[in-house]
PDB file of C-alpha atoms in Angstrom:
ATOM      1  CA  UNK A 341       7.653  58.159  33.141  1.00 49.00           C
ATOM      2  CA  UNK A 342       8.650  56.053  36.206  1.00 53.00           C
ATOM      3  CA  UNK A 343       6.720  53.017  36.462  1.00 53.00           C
ATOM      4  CA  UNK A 344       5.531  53.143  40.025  1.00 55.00           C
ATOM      5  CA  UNK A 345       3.282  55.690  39.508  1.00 49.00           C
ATOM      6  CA  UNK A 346      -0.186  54.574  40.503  1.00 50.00           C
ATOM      7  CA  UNK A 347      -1.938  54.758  37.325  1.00 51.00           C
ATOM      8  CA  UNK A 348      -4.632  57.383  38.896  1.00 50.00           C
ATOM      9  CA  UNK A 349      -2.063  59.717  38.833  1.00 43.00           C
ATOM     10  CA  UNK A 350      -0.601  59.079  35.313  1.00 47.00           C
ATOM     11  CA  UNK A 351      -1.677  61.259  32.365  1.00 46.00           C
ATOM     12  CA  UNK A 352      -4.930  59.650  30.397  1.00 52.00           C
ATOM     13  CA  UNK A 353      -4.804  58.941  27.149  1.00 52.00           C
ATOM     14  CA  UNK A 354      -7.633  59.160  25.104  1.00 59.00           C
ATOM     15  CA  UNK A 355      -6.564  58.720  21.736  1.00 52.00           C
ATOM     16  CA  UNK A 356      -3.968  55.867  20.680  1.00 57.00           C
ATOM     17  CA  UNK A 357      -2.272  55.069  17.170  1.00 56.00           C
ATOM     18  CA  UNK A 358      -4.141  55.914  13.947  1.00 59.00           C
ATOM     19  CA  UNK A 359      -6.812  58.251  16.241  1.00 59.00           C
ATOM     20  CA  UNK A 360      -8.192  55.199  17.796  1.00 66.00           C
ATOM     21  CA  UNK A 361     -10.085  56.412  20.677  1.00 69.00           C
ATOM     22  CA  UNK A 362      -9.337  55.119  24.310  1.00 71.00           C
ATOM     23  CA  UNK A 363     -12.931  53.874  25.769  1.00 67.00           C
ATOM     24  CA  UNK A 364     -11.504  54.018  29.567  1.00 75.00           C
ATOM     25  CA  UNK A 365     -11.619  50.138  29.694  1.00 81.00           C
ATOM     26  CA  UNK A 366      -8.034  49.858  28.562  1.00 79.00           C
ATOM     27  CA  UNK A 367      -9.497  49.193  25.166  1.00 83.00           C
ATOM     28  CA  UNK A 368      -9.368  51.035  21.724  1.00 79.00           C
ATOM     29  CA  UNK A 369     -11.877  51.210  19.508  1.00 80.00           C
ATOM     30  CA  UNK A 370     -10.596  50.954  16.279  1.00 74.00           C
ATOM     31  CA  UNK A 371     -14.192  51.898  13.710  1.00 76.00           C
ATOM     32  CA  UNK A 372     -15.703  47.886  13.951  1.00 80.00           C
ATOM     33  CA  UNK A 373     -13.938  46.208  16.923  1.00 82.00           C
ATOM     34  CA  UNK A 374     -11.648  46.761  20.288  1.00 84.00           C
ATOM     35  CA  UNK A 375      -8.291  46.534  20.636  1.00 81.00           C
ATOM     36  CA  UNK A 376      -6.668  45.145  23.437  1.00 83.00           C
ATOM     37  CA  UNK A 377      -2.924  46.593  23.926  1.00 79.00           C
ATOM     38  CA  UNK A 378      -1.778  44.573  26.808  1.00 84.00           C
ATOM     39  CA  UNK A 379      -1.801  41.557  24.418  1.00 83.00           C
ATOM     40  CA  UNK A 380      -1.673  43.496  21.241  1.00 78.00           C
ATOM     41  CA  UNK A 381      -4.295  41.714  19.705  1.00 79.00           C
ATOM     42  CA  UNK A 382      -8.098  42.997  18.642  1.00 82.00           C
ATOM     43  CA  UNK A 383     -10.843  41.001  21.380  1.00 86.00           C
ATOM     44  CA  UNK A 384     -12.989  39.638  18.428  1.00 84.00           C
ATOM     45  CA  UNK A 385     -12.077  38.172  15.038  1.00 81.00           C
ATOM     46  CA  UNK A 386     -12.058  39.820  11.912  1.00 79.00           C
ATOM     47  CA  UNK A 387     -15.348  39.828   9.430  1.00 79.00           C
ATOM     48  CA  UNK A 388     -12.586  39.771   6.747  1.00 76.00           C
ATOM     49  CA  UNK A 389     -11.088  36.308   6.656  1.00 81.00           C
ATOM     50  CA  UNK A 390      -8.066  36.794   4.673  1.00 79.00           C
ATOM     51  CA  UNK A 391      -6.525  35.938   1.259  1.00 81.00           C
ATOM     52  CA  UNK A 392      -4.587  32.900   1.076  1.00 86.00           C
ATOM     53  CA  UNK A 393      -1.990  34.491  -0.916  1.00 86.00           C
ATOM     54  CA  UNK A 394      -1.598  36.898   2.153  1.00 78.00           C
ATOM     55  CA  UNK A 395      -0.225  34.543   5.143  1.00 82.00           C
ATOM     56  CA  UNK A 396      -0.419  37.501   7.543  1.00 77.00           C
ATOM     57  CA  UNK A 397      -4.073  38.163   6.766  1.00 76.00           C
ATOM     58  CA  UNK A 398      -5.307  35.177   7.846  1.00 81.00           C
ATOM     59  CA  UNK A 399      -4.359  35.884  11.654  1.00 77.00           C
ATOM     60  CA  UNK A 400      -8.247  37.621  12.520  1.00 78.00           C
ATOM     61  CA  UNK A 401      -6.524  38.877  15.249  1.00 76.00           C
ATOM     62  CA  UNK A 402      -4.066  41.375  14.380  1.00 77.00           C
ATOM     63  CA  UNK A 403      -3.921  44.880  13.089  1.00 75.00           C
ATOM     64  CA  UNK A 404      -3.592  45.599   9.321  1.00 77.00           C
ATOM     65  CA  UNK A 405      -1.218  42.171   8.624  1.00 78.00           C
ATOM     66  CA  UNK A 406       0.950  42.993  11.728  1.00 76.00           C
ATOM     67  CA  UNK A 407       2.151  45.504   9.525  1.00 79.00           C
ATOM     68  CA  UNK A 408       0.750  49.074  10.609  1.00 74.00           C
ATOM     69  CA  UNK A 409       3.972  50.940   9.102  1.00 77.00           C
ATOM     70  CA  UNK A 410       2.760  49.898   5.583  1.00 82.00           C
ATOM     71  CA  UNK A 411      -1.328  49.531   6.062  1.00 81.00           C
ATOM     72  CA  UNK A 412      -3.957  51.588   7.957  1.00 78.00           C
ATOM     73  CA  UNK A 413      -7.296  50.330   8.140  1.00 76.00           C
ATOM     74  CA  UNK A 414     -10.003  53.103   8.467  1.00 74.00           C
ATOM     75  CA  UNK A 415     -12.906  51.217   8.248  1.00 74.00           C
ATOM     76  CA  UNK A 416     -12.133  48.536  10.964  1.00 69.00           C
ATOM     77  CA  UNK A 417     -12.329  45.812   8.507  1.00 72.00           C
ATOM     78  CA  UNK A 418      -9.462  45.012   6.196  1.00 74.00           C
ATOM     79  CA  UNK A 419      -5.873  46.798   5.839  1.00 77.00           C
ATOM     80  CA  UNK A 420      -5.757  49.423   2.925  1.00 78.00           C
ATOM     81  CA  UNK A 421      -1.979  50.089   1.423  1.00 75.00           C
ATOM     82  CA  UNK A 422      -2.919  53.199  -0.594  1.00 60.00           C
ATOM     83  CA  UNK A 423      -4.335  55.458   2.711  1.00 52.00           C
ATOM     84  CA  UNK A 424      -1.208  57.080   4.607  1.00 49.00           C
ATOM     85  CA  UNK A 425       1.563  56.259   2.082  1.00 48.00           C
ATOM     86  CA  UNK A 426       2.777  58.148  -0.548  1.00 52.00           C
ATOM     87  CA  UNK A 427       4.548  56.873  -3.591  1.00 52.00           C
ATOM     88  CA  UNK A 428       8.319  57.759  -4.146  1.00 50.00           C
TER      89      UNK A 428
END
């Protein structure tokens, strides 16, 4: 896509990774809060304040542990490792 496209003319999106839906704000909503993909970072913190034994969970800001390969997180609230992975 060239980038000098007015963004009126580009194709919308309404759907971004994991089925989040595009709210026409340039935010996702992701089940509990928004996601903000200019700074790739959720607006709000996290309910679920982390484990200490997790380093990456502690960041309330970030999608499943900055790790979205591994994690999903359906409910908006905490990463879950067993949801889109299969074992080998």
């Amino acid at each position: 896509m060239d980038n000098s496209t007015p963004p009126s003319n580009r194709l919308a999106m309404n759907f971004g990774y994991r089925g989040y839906v595009n709210e026409g704000n340039g935010l996702y909503f992701a089940q509990a809060r928004y996601y903000n993909p200019e700074i790739g970072w959720f607006v709000s913190e996290d309910t679920y304040k982390g484990d200490v034994w997790s380093l990456q969970s502690l960041n309330w800001y970030v999608y499943v542990e900055n790790n979205p390969v591994r994690y999903v997180d359906p409910s908006g609230y905490f990463p879950n490792p067993y949801i889109g992975t299969s074992k080998t």
